PDB file of C-alpha atoms in Angstrom:
ATOM      1  CA  MET A 337       7.153   3.577  25.255  1.00 48.00           C
ATOM      2  CA  PRO A 338       5.356   5.936  27.635  1.00 49.00           C
ATOM      3  CA  ARG A 339       2.217   7.627  26.356  1.00 54.00           C
ATOM      4  CA  ILE A 340       2.973  10.547  24.060  1.00 57.00           C
ATOM      5  CA  LEU A 341       0.955  13.095  22.092  1.00 64.00           C
ATOM      6  CA  VAL A 342       0.977  13.908  18.376  1.00 63.00           C
ATOM      7  CA  ASP A 343       3.412  16.816  18.808  1.00 69.00           C
ATOM      8  CA  ASP A 344       5.698  14.537  20.799  1.00 71.00           C
ATOM      9  CA  PHE A 345       5.520  11.961  18.003  1.00 63.00           C
ATOM     10  CA  SER A 346       6.522  14.579  15.434  1.00 66.00           C
ATOM     11  CA  LYS A 347       9.534  15.552  17.551  1.00 68.00           C
ATOM     12  CA  PHE A 348      10.386  11.890  18.115  1.00 60.00           C
ATOM     13  CA  VAL A 349      10.531  10.913  14.435  1.00 60.00           C
ATOM     14  CA  THR A 350      12.423  14.119  13.602  1.00 61.00           C
ATOM     15  CA  ALA A 351      15.080  13.259  16.186  1.00 61.00           C
ATOM     16  CA  LEU A 352      15.122   9.617  15.103  1.00 55.00           C
ATOM     17  CA  ALA A 353      15.905  10.360  11.474  1.00 52.00           C
ATOM     18  CA  SER A 354      19.425  10.933  10.208  1.00 47.00           C
ATOM     19  CA  SER A 355      18.158  13.072   7.341  1.00 43.00           C
ATOM     20  CA  SER A 356      15.378  15.425   6.391  1.00 44.00           C
ATOM     21  CA  PRO A 357      11.890  13.899   6.304  1.00 45.00           C
ATOM     22  CA  HIS A 358       9.645  13.841   3.247  1.00 40.00           C
ATOM     23  CA  GLY A 359       7.602  16.473   5.039  1.00 44.00           C
ATOM     24  CA  TRP A 360       7.293  17.875   8.528  1.00 52.00           C
ATOM     25  CA  HIS A 361       3.690  16.807   8.801  1.00 53.00           C
ATOM     26  CA  VAL A 362       2.408  13.586  10.265  1.00 66.00           C
ATOM     27  CA  VAL A 363      -0.448  12.045   8.269  1.00 65.00           C
ATOM     28  CA  ALA A 364      -3.338   9.734   9.069  1.00 70.00           C
ATOM     29  CA  THR A 365      -3.048   6.143   7.901  1.00 74.00           C
ATOM     30  CA  ASN A 366      -5.451   4.680   5.340  1.00 69.00           C
ATOM     31  CA  ASP A 367      -8.889   6.050   6.184  1.00 61.00           C
ATOM     32  CA  GLY A 368     -10.921   3.409   4.379  1.00 72.00           C
ATOM     33  CA  PRO A 369     -13.834   1.756   6.214  1.00 80.00           C
ATOM     34  CA  PRO A 370     -12.725  -0.059   9.400  1.00 83.00           C
ATOM     35  CA  THR A 371     -14.359  -3.245   8.118  1.00 83.00           C
ATOM     36  CA  ASP A 372     -11.935  -3.400   5.182  1.00 82.00           C
ATOM     37  CA  ILE A 373      -8.924  -5.678   5.421  1.00 80.00           C
ATOM     38  CA  ILE A 374      -5.756  -4.295   3.839  1.00 89.00           C
ATOM     39  CA  THR A 375      -3.463  -7.194   3.098  1.00 94.00           C
ATOM     40  CA  TRP A 376       0.310  -7.478   2.790  1.00 97.00           C
ATOM     41  CA  HIS A 377       2.170  -4.595   1.176  1.00 97.00           C
ATOM     42  CA  ASN A 378       5.362  -2.588   1.338  1.00 98.00           C
ATOM     43  CA  GLU A 379       4.481   1.081   1.677  1.00 95.00           C
ATOM     44  CA  TYR A 380       4.136   2.631  -1.792  1.00 92.00           C
ATOM     45  CA  GLY A 381       5.121  -0.707  -3.303  1.00 94.00           C
ATOM     46  CA  VAL A 382       2.924   0.160  -6.295  1.00 93.00           C
ATOM     47  CA  CYS A 383       5.098   3.195  -7.089  1.00 89.00           C
ATOM     48  CA  PRO A 384       8.680   3.688  -8.312  1.00 88.00           C
ATOM     49  CA  SER A 385       9.369   5.915  -5.281  1.00 87.00           C
ATOM     50  CA  HIS A 386       8.830   4.799  -1.697  1.00 90.00           C
ATOM     51  CA  PRO A 387      10.092   5.495   1.835  1.00 92.00           C
ATOM     52  CA  HIS A 388      12.797   3.467   3.543  1.00 93.00           C
ATOM     53  CA  TYR A 389      11.226   3.741   6.983  1.00 92.00           C
ATOM     54  CA  VAL A 390       7.561   3.788   7.999  1.00 93.00           C
ATOM     55  CA  VAL A 391       6.801   5.014  11.520  1.00 91.00           C
ATOM     56  CA  PHE A 392       3.336   4.407  12.993  1.00 93.00           C
ATOM     57  CA  PHE A 393       1.946   6.136  16.080  1.00 89.00           C
ATOM     58  CA  CYS A 394      -1.242   5.165  17.918  1.00 90.00           C
ATOM     59  CA  GLU A 395      -2.980   8.259  19.252  1.00 88.00           C
ATOM     60  CA  LYS A 396      -6.235   6.492  20.103  1.00 90.00           C
ATOM     61  CA  PRO A 397      -6.741   2.718  19.962  1.00 91.00           C
ATOM     62  CA  PRO A 398     -10.211   1.348  19.196  1.00 88.00           C
ATOM     63  CA  PRO A 399     -12.301  -0.468  21.801  1.00 88.00           C
ATOM     64  CA  SER A 400     -12.004  -3.666  19.786  1.00 84.00           C
ATOM     65  CA  GLY A 401      -9.694  -4.968  17.064  1.00 75.00           C
ATOM     66  CA  GLU A 402      -7.202  -2.944  14.974  1.00 71.00           C
ATOM     67  CA  GLU A 403      -4.046  -4.959  15.163  1.00 85.00           C
ATOM     68  CA  THR A 404      -1.220  -4.346  12.721  1.00 92.00           C
ATOM     69  CA  PRO A 405       0.462  -7.520  11.461  1.00 95.00           C
ATOM     70  CA  GLY A 406       3.860  -7.640   9.797  1.00 97.00           C
ATOM     71  CA  THR A 407       5.677 -10.284   7.767  1.00 98.00           C
ATOM     72  CA  SER A 408       9.264 -10.534   6.541  1.00 98.00           C
ATOM     73  CA  SER A 409       9.723  -9.612   2.866  1.00 98.00           C
ATOM     74  CA  LEU A 410      13.170 -11.200   3.013  1.00 98.00           C
ATOM     75  CA  ALA A 411      11.985 -14.510   4.464  1.00 98.00           C
ATOM     76  CA  VAL A 412       9.078 -14.621   2.002  1.00 99.00           C
ATOM     77  CA  TYR A 413      11.512 -14.232  -0.898  1.00 98.00           C
ATOM     78  CA  ASP A 414      13.739 -17.019   0.431  1.00 98.00           C
ATOM     79  CA  ARG A 415      10.812 -19.429   0.785  1.00 98.00           C
ATOM     80  CA  LEU A 416       9.382 -18.544  -2.629  1.00 99.00           C
ATOM     81  CA  LYS A 417      12.795 -19.227  -4.169  1.00 98.00           C
ATOM     82  CA  LYS A 418      12.499 -22.800  -2.910  1.00 98.00           C
ATOM     83  CA  GLU A 419       8.767 -23.413  -3.341  1.00 98.00           C
ATOM     84  CA  CYS A 420       7.695 -21.188  -6.249  1.00 98.00           C
ATOM     85  CA  PRO A 421      10.765 -19.925  -8.148  1.00 98.00           C
ATOM     86  CA  GLU A 422       8.648 -19.344 -11.271  1.00 98.00           C
ATOM     87  CA  LEU A 423       6.849 -16.464  -9.553  1.00 98.00           C
ATOM     88  CA  LEU A 424      10.110 -14.760  -8.619  1.00 97.00           C
ATOM     89  CA  GLU A 425      11.683 -15.253 -12.046  1.00 96.00           C
ATOM     90  CA  GLN A 426       8.698 -13.857 -13.917  1.00 95.00           C
ATOM     91  CA  SER A 427       8.252 -11.042 -11.376  1.00 95.00           C
ATOM     92  CA  ALA A 428      11.821  -9.895 -11.984  1.00 91.00           C
ATOM     93  CA  LYS A 429      11.643 -10.222 -15.774  1.00 91.00           C
ATOM     94  CA  LYS A 430       8.161  -8.863 -16.483  1.00 92.00           C
ATOM     95  CA  VAL A 431       7.381  -6.605 -13.481  1.00 92.00           C
ATOM     96  CA  TYR A 432       3.868  -6.020 -12.137  1.00 96.00           C
ATOM     97  CA  THR A 433       0.912  -4.040 -13.422  1.00 95.00           C
ATOM     98  CA  TYR A 434      -1.282  -2.046 -11.044  1.00 94.00           C
ATOM     99  CA  LYS A 435      -4.366  -0.427 -12.558  1.00 89.00           C
ATOM    100  CA  PHE A 436      -6.307   2.263 -10.712  1.00 82.00           C
ATOM    101  CA  HIS A 437      -9.586   3.950 -11.562  1.00 76.00           C
ATOM    102  CA  HIS A 438     -10.064   7.438 -10.134  1.00 72.00           C
ATOM    103  CA  THR A 439     -13.736   8.324 -10.065  1.00 70.00           C
ATOM    104  CA  ALA A 440     -15.069  11.786 -10.816  1.00 67.00           C
ATOM    105  CA  VAL A 441     -17.067  11.768  -7.583  1.00 65.00           C
ATOM    106  CA  GLN A 442     -15.231  12.844  -4.455  1.00 60.00           C
ATOM    107  CA  THR A 443     -15.591  10.451  -1.533  1.00 59.00           C
ATOM    108  CA  ARG A 444     -14.409  10.651   2.048  1.00 54.00           C
ATOM    109  CA  GLY A 445     -10.638  10.837   2.277  1.00 51.00           C
ATOM    110  CA  LEU A 446      -8.125  10.178  -0.485  1.00 48.00           C
ATOM    111  CA  VAL A 447      -8.401   6.399  -0.692  1.00 49.00           C
ATOM    112  CA  GLY A 448      -8.262   5.245  -4.304  1.00 53.00           C
ATOM    113  CA  GLY A 449      -7.012   8.589  -5.544  1.00 52.00           C
ATOM    114  CA  ASN A 450     -10.345  10.375  -5.410  1.00 56.00           C
ATOM    115  CA  GLY A 451      -8.556  13.477  -4.124  1.00 53.00           C
ATOM    116  CA  VAL A 452      -7.465  14.168  -7.700  1.00 58.00           C
ATOM    117  CA  PHE A 453     -10.998  15.406  -8.251  1.00 60.00           C
ATOM    118  CA  SER A 454     -11.452  17.514  -5.123  1.00 62.00           C
ATOM    119  CA  PRO A 455     -12.320  21.186  -5.790  1.00 61.00           C
ATOM    120  CA  THR A 456      -8.914  22.302  -4.480  1.00 62.00           C
ATOM    121  CA  ALA A 457      -6.777  19.596  -6.131  1.00 61.00           C
ATOM    122  CA  PHE A 458      -5.166  22.191  -8.417  1.00 59.00           C
ATOM    123  CA  GLY A 459      -5.116  25.102  -5.980  1.00 65.00           C
ATOM    124  CA  PRO A 460      -7.750  27.249  -4.278  1.00 71.00           C
ATOM    125  CA  VAL A 461     -11.076  27.644  -6.031  1.00 69.00           C
ATOM    126  CA  ASP A 462     -11.199  31.055  -7.717  1.00 73.00           C
ATOM    127  CA  GLU A 463     -14.797  32.159  -7.372  1.00 72.00           C
ATOM    128  CA  SER A 464     -14.074  35.292  -9.405  1.00 76.00           C
ATOM    129  CA  LEU A 465     -13.703  33.248 -12.602  1.00 67.00           C
ATOM    130  CA  PRO A 466     -16.718  32.741 -14.847  1.00 67.00           C
ATOM    131  CA  VAL A 467     -18.261  29.302 -14.434  1.00 58.00           C
ATOM    132  CA  GLU A 468     -17.160  28.217 -17.920  1.00 58.00           C
ATOM    133  CA  GLN A 469     -13.514  28.937 -17.001  1.00 60.00           C
ATOM    134  CA  GLN A 470     -13.492  27.007 -13.741  1.00 60.00           C
ATOM    135  CA  ARG A 471     -11.949  23.532 -13.860  1.00 59.00           C
ATOM    136  CA  LYS A 472     -14.578  20.808 -14.005  1.00 62.00           C
ATOM    137  CA  PHE A 473     -14.313  17.011 -13.975  1.00 60.00           C
ATOM    138  CA  THR A 474     -17.056  15.068 -15.683  1.00 63.00           C
ATOM    139  CA  GLY A 475     -15.443  11.658 -16.088  1.00 67.00           C
ATOM    140  CA  GLY A 476     -13.056   9.259 -14.436  1.00 70.00           C
ATOM    141  CA  LEU A 477      -9.342   8.713 -14.909  1.00 73.00           C
ATOM    142  CA  ASP A 478      -7.512   5.403 -15.356  1.00 79.00           C
ATOM    143  CA  ILE A 479      -3.870   5.147 -14.297  1.00 83.00           C
ATOM    144  CA  THR A 480      -1.507   2.189 -14.752  1.00 90.00           C
ATOM    145  CA  HIS A 481       1.695   1.650 -12.768  1.00 91.00           C
ATOM    146  CA  ARG A 482       4.283  -0.839 -14.013  1.00 94.00           C
ATOM    147  CA  VAL A 483       6.891  -1.561 -11.349  1.00 94.00           C
ATOM    148  CA  THR A 484       9.108  -4.384 -10.202  1.00 94.00           C
ATOM    149  CA  GLY A 485       7.952  -6.752  -7.483  1.00 96.00           C
ATOM    150  CA  ILE A 486      11.444  -7.631  -6.238  1.00 97.00           C
ATOM    151  CA  ARG A 487      14.007  -5.140  -4.946  1.00 97.00           C
ATOM    152  CA  MET A 488      17.422  -5.450  -3.354  1.00 97.00           C
ATOM    153  CA  HIS A 489      17.546  -4.406   0.282  1.00 97.00           C
ATOM    154  CA  PRO A 490      19.758  -1.284   0.256  1.00 95.00           C
ATOM    155  CA  THR A 491      21.906  -2.184   3.292  1.00 94.00           C
ATOM    156  CA  ARG A 492      21.711  -5.976   3.505  1.00 95.00           C
ATOM    157  CA  ASN A 493      22.082  -6.452  -0.273  1.00 96.00           C
ATOM    158  CA  VAL A 494      19.645  -9.370  -0.322  1.00 97.00           C
ATOM    159  CA  PRO A 495      16.450  -9.701  -2.402  1.00 97.00           C
ATOM    160  CA  SER A 496      13.143  -8.570  -0.944  1.00 98.00           C
ATOM    161  CA  TYR A 497       9.640  -9.538  -2.085  1.00 98.00           C
ATOM    162  CA  PHE A 498       8.659  -5.860  -2.378  1.00 98.00           C
ATOM    163  CA  ASN A 499       5.165  -5.129  -3.718  1.00 97.00           C
ATOM    164  CA  ALA A 500       1.478  -4.737  -2.909  1.00 96.00           C
ATOM    165  CA  MET A 501       0.143  -7.571  -5.047  1.00 97.00           C
ATOM    166  CA  ALA A 502      -1.447  -9.436  -2.122  1.00 97.00           C
ATOM    167  CA  ASN A 503      -4.342  -6.962  -2.114  1.00 94.00           C
ATOM    168  CA  ARG A 504      -5.096  -7.776  -5.767  1.00 96.00           C
ATOM    169  CA  TRP A 505      -4.941 -11.472  -4.908  1.00 97.00           C
ATOM    170  CA  ALA A 506      -7.256 -11.097  -1.902  1.00 96.00           C
ATOM    171  CA  TYR A 507      -9.936  -9.132  -3.753  1.00 93.00           C
ATOM    172  CA  ALA A 508      -9.755 -11.327  -6.861  1.00 96.00           C
ATOM    173  CA  ASN A 509     -10.397 -14.291  -4.551  1.00 97.00           C
ATOM    174  CA  LYS A 510     -13.179 -12.532  -2.658  1.00 94.00           C
ATOM    175  CA  TYR A 511     -15.074 -11.440  -5.778  1.00 94.00           C
ATOM    176  CA  ASN A 512     -13.905 -14.250  -8.116  1.00 96.00           C
ATOM    177  CA  THR A 513     -12.502 -11.887 -10.753  1.00 97.00           C
ATOM    178  CA  TRP A 514      -9.649 -13.980 -12.124  1.00 98.00           C
ATOM    179  CA  GLU A 515     -11.226 -14.000 -15.585  1.00 97.00           C
ATOM    180  CA  PRO A 516     -12.227 -11.087 -17.889  1.00 96.00           C
ATOM    181  CA  PRO A 517     -13.960  -8.677 -17.576  1.00 95.00           C
ATOM    182  CA  TYR A 518     -12.722  -8.724 -13.929  1.00 95.00           C
ATOM    183  CA  THR A 519     -15.916  -7.107 -12.618  1.00 94.00           C
ATOM    184  CA  ALA A 520     -18.213  -8.094  -9.762  1.00 94.00           C
ATOM    185  CA  SER A 521     -21.140  -6.751  -7.783  1.00 90.00           C
ATOM    186  CA  LYS A 522     -20.223  -5.406  -4.354  1.00 81.00           C
ATOM    187  CA  GLU A 523     -22.340  -5.901  -1.256  1.00 81.00           C
ATOM    188  CA  ASP A 524     -24.196  -2.644  -1.975  1.00 82.00           C
ATOM    189  CA  GLY A 525     -25.110  -3.833  -5.486  1.00 84.00           C
ATOM    190  CA  THR A 526     -22.714  -1.575  -7.395  1.00 82.00           C
ATOM    191  CA  GLU A 527     -20.575  -3.044 -10.179  1.00 88.00           C
ATOM    192  CA  GLN A 528     -16.832  -2.601  -9.747  1.00 87.00           C
ATOM    193  CA  THR A 529     -13.626  -3.816 -11.360  1.00 89.00           C
ATOM    194  CA  PHE A 530     -11.297  -5.879  -9.180  1.00 92.00           C
ATOM    195  CA  TRP A 531      -8.096  -6.410 -11.155  1.00 94.00           C
ATOM    196  CA  PRO A 532      -6.325  -9.688 -10.392  1.00 97.00           C
ATOM    197  CA  PRO A 533      -2.527  -9.813 -10.012  1.00 97.00           C
ATOM    198  CA  MET A 534      -0.935  -9.168 -13.408  1.00 97.00           C
ATOM    199  CA  PHE A 535       2.445  -9.287 -15.119  1.00 97.00           C
ATOM    200  CA  SER A 536       3.204  -6.475 -17.560  1.00 94.00           C
ATOM    201  CA  GLY A 537       3.344  -7.478 -21.223  1.00 89.00           C
ATOM    202  CA  MET A 538       4.467  -5.786 -24.425  1.00 83.00           C
ATOM    203  CA  GLU A 539       1.067  -6.164 -26.106  1.00 85.00           C
ATOM    204  CA  GLU A 540      -1.170  -7.058 -23.192  1.00 91.00           C
ATOM    205  CA  ASP A 541      -0.859  -7.756 -19.492  1.00 95.00           C
ATOM    206  CA  LYS A 542      -1.093 -11.355 -18.301  1.00 96.00           C
ATOM    207  CA  VAL A 543      -2.836 -12.594 -15.166  1.00 98.00           C
ATOM    208  CA  ILE A 544      -0.386 -14.191 -12.737  1.00 98.00           C
ATOM    209  CA  PRO A 545      -1.315 -17.861 -12.190  1.00 98.00           C
ATOM    210  CA  LYS A 546      -3.584 -18.102  -9.167  1.00 98.00           C
ATOM    211  CA  GLU A 547      -1.656 -21.033  -7.691  1.00 98.00           C
ATOM    212  CA  TRP A 548       1.517 -18.924  -7.603  1.00 99.00           C
ATOM    213  CA  MET A 549      -0.236 -16.144  -5.699  1.00 98.00           C
ATOM    214  CA  ASP A 550      -1.887 -18.684  -3.393  1.00 98.00           C
ATOM    215  CA  LYS A 551       1.570 -19.991  -2.489  1.00 99.00           C
ATOM    216  CA  ALA A 552       2.869 -16.459  -1.864  1.00 99.00           C
ATOM    217  CA  GLY A 553      -0.113 -15.715   0.390  1.00 98.00           C
ATOM    218  CA  GLU A 554       0.406 -18.959   2.291  1.00 98.00           C
ATOM    219  CA  ILE A 555       4.054 -18.109   2.942  1.00 98.00           C
ATOM    220  CA  GLN A 556       3.330 -14.490   3.879  1.00 98.00           C
ATOM    221  CA  ASN A 557       0.888 -15.693   6.519  1.00 97.00           C
ATOM    222  CA  GLU A 558       3.472 -18.061   8.023  1.00 97.00           C
ATOM    223  CA  PHE A 559       5.819 -15.279   9.133  1.00 96.00           C
ATOM    224  CA  VAL A 560       3.230 -13.075  10.858  1.00 95.00           C
ATOM    225  CA  SER A 561       4.011 -10.998  13.931  1.00 94.00           C
ATOM    226  CA  THR A 562       1.067  -8.928  15.184  1.00 93.00           C
ATOM    227  CA  VAL A 563       1.069  -5.705  17.227  1.00 90.00           C
ATOM    228  CA  ALA A 564      -1.988  -4.787  19.312  1.00 91.00           C
ATOM    229  CA  TRP A 565      -2.093  -1.006  19.663  1.00 92.00           C
ATOM    230  CA  GLU A 566      -2.123   0.949  22.911  1.00 92.00           C
ATOM    231  CA  ALA A 567      -2.229   4.737  23.138  1.00 92.00           C
ATOM    232  CA  GLY A 568       1.239   6.215  22.654  1.00 89.00           C
ATOM    233  CA  ASN A 569       2.734   3.152  20.970  1.00 91.00           C
ATOM    234  CA  VAL A 570       5.267   3.802  18.193  1.00 90.00           C
ATOM    235  CA  MET A 571       6.297   1.194  15.625  1.00 93.00           C
ATOM    236  CA  VAL A 572       9.258   1.687  13.257  1.00 93.00           C
ATOM    237  CA  ILE A 573       9.248  -0.490  10.123  1.00 96.00           C
ATOM    238  CA  ASP A 574      12.092  -1.110   7.678  1.00 97.00           C
ATOM    239  CA  ASN A 575       9.950  -0.835   4.550  1.00 97.00           C
ATOM    240  CA  PHE A 576      12.405  -2.848   2.432  1.00 97.00           C
ATOM    241  CA  ALA A 577      12.431  -5.746   4.898  1.00 98.00           C
ATOM    242  CA  VAL A 578       8.864  -5.898   6.206  1.00 98.00           C
ATOM    243  CA  GLN A 579       5.410  -5.961   4.664  1.00 98.00           C
ATOM    244  CA  HIS A 580       2.527  -4.839   6.849  1.00 97.00           C
ATOM    245  CA  ALA A 581      -1.244  -5.167   6.734  1.00 95.00           C
ATOM    246  CA  ARG A 582      -4.340  -3.862   8.530  1.00 91.00           C
ATOM    247  CA  LEU A 583      -7.041  -5.830  10.329  1.00 89.00           C
ATOM    248  CA  PRO A 584     -10.632  -4.620  10.930  1.00 89.00           C
ATOM    249  CA  TRP A 585     -11.676  -2.858  14.136  1.00 89.00           C
ATOM    250  CA  GLU A 586     -14.775  -1.535  15.873  1.00 89.00           C
ATOM    251  CA  GLY A 587     -15.274   1.973  17.221  1.00 90.00           C
ATOM    252  CA  HIS A 588     -13.063   5.030  16.715  1.00 88.00           C
ATOM    253  CA  ARG A 589      -9.295   4.871  16.424  1.00 87.00           C
ATOM    254  CA  THR A 590      -6.488   7.155  15.262  1.00 87.00           C
ATOM    255  CA  VAL A 591      -3.211   5.741  13.939  1.00 89.00           C
ATOM    256  CA  LEU A 592      -0.808   8.217  12.356  1.00 88.00           C
ATOM    257  CA  ALA A 593       2.195   7.676  10.092  1.00 90.00           C
ATOM    258  CA  SER A 594       5.422   9.362   9.071  1.00 89.00           C
ATOM    259  CA  PHE A 595       7.574   8.302   6.091  1.00 89.00           C
ATOM    260  CA  TRP A 596      11.358   8.728   5.998  1.00 85.00           C
ATOM    261  CA  ASP A 597      14.296   8.161   3.670  1.00 84.00           C
ATOM    262  CA  GLU A 598      18.045   7.905   4.156  1.00 80.00           C
ATOM    263  CA  PRO A 599      20.356   9.626   1.629  1.00 80.00           C
ATOM    264  CA  GLY A 600      21.806   7.345  -1.032  1.00 83.00           C
ATOM    265  CA  LEU A 601      19.768   4.300  -0.060  1.00 84.00           C
ATOM    266  CA  ARG A 602      17.249   2.900  -2.509  1.00 88.00           C
ATOM    267  CA  GLY A 603      15.889  -0.537  -3.230  1.00 93.00           C
ATOM    268  CA  VAL A 604      16.994  -1.137  -6.809  1.00 93.00           C
ATOM    269  CA  PRO A 605      15.080  -3.678  -8.917  1.00 94.00           C
ATOM    270  CA  MET A 606      16.584  -7.138  -8.901  1.00 90.00           C
ATOM    271  CA  ASN A 607      18.028  -8.474 -12.148  1.00 79.00           C
ATOM    272  CA  TRP A 608      17.245 -12.146 -12.719  1.00 75.00           C
TER     273      TRP A 608
END
């Protein structure tokens, strides 16, 4: 596509959609450190609600790096059915557990949910209130999502390996946190919990066997197609068919995103 500006991108995705968008605003993509690798995931795969289409727009590419790889959720499912059917069966029957810790200290951006604790998270700060009546956060907040890892593609009616469990697998490997208490020291010396991939249980959650996740990661990496960004590029992703990731980069870059749905289409959980 020819080079376009942010306003042009907003008009483009509005015209592209056959329905109303989630919101008229275009948002920045994950603003975590550029050295961080974000591995395979379907957008909002950790939540019960997620967009059908993800549209990325490159306003400013970095001098070096920042490629966006994609892999087929449908092809990954088909291969896992042949090479690791146990993972698919248990994923459909038990669903996945995603645990998140929201700290009480606000950090840059909203990565990890820290925005819950921003001064304006519950509306404008009312300076007229006495200090003892103003909302204060003194501790953290733990949240657990329990969602399926396999959904039916809403138009093709075929199963899709739909989740964000590869990130848990990657960090559990990096910090060797496959065993309790699942904590490790980061490069800066701070202690942090890195939850491994888990199935949901009635009494307690169970760690997914590492060899199953290793096989899934191996297959995901076999179907990679990578896009190197140039200014003005637009990429439209079928979120139910494609998982995407993020590679590190150097320098400044701006990649924006817009999320869209289509009426009546949803990826229902697969029944095994």
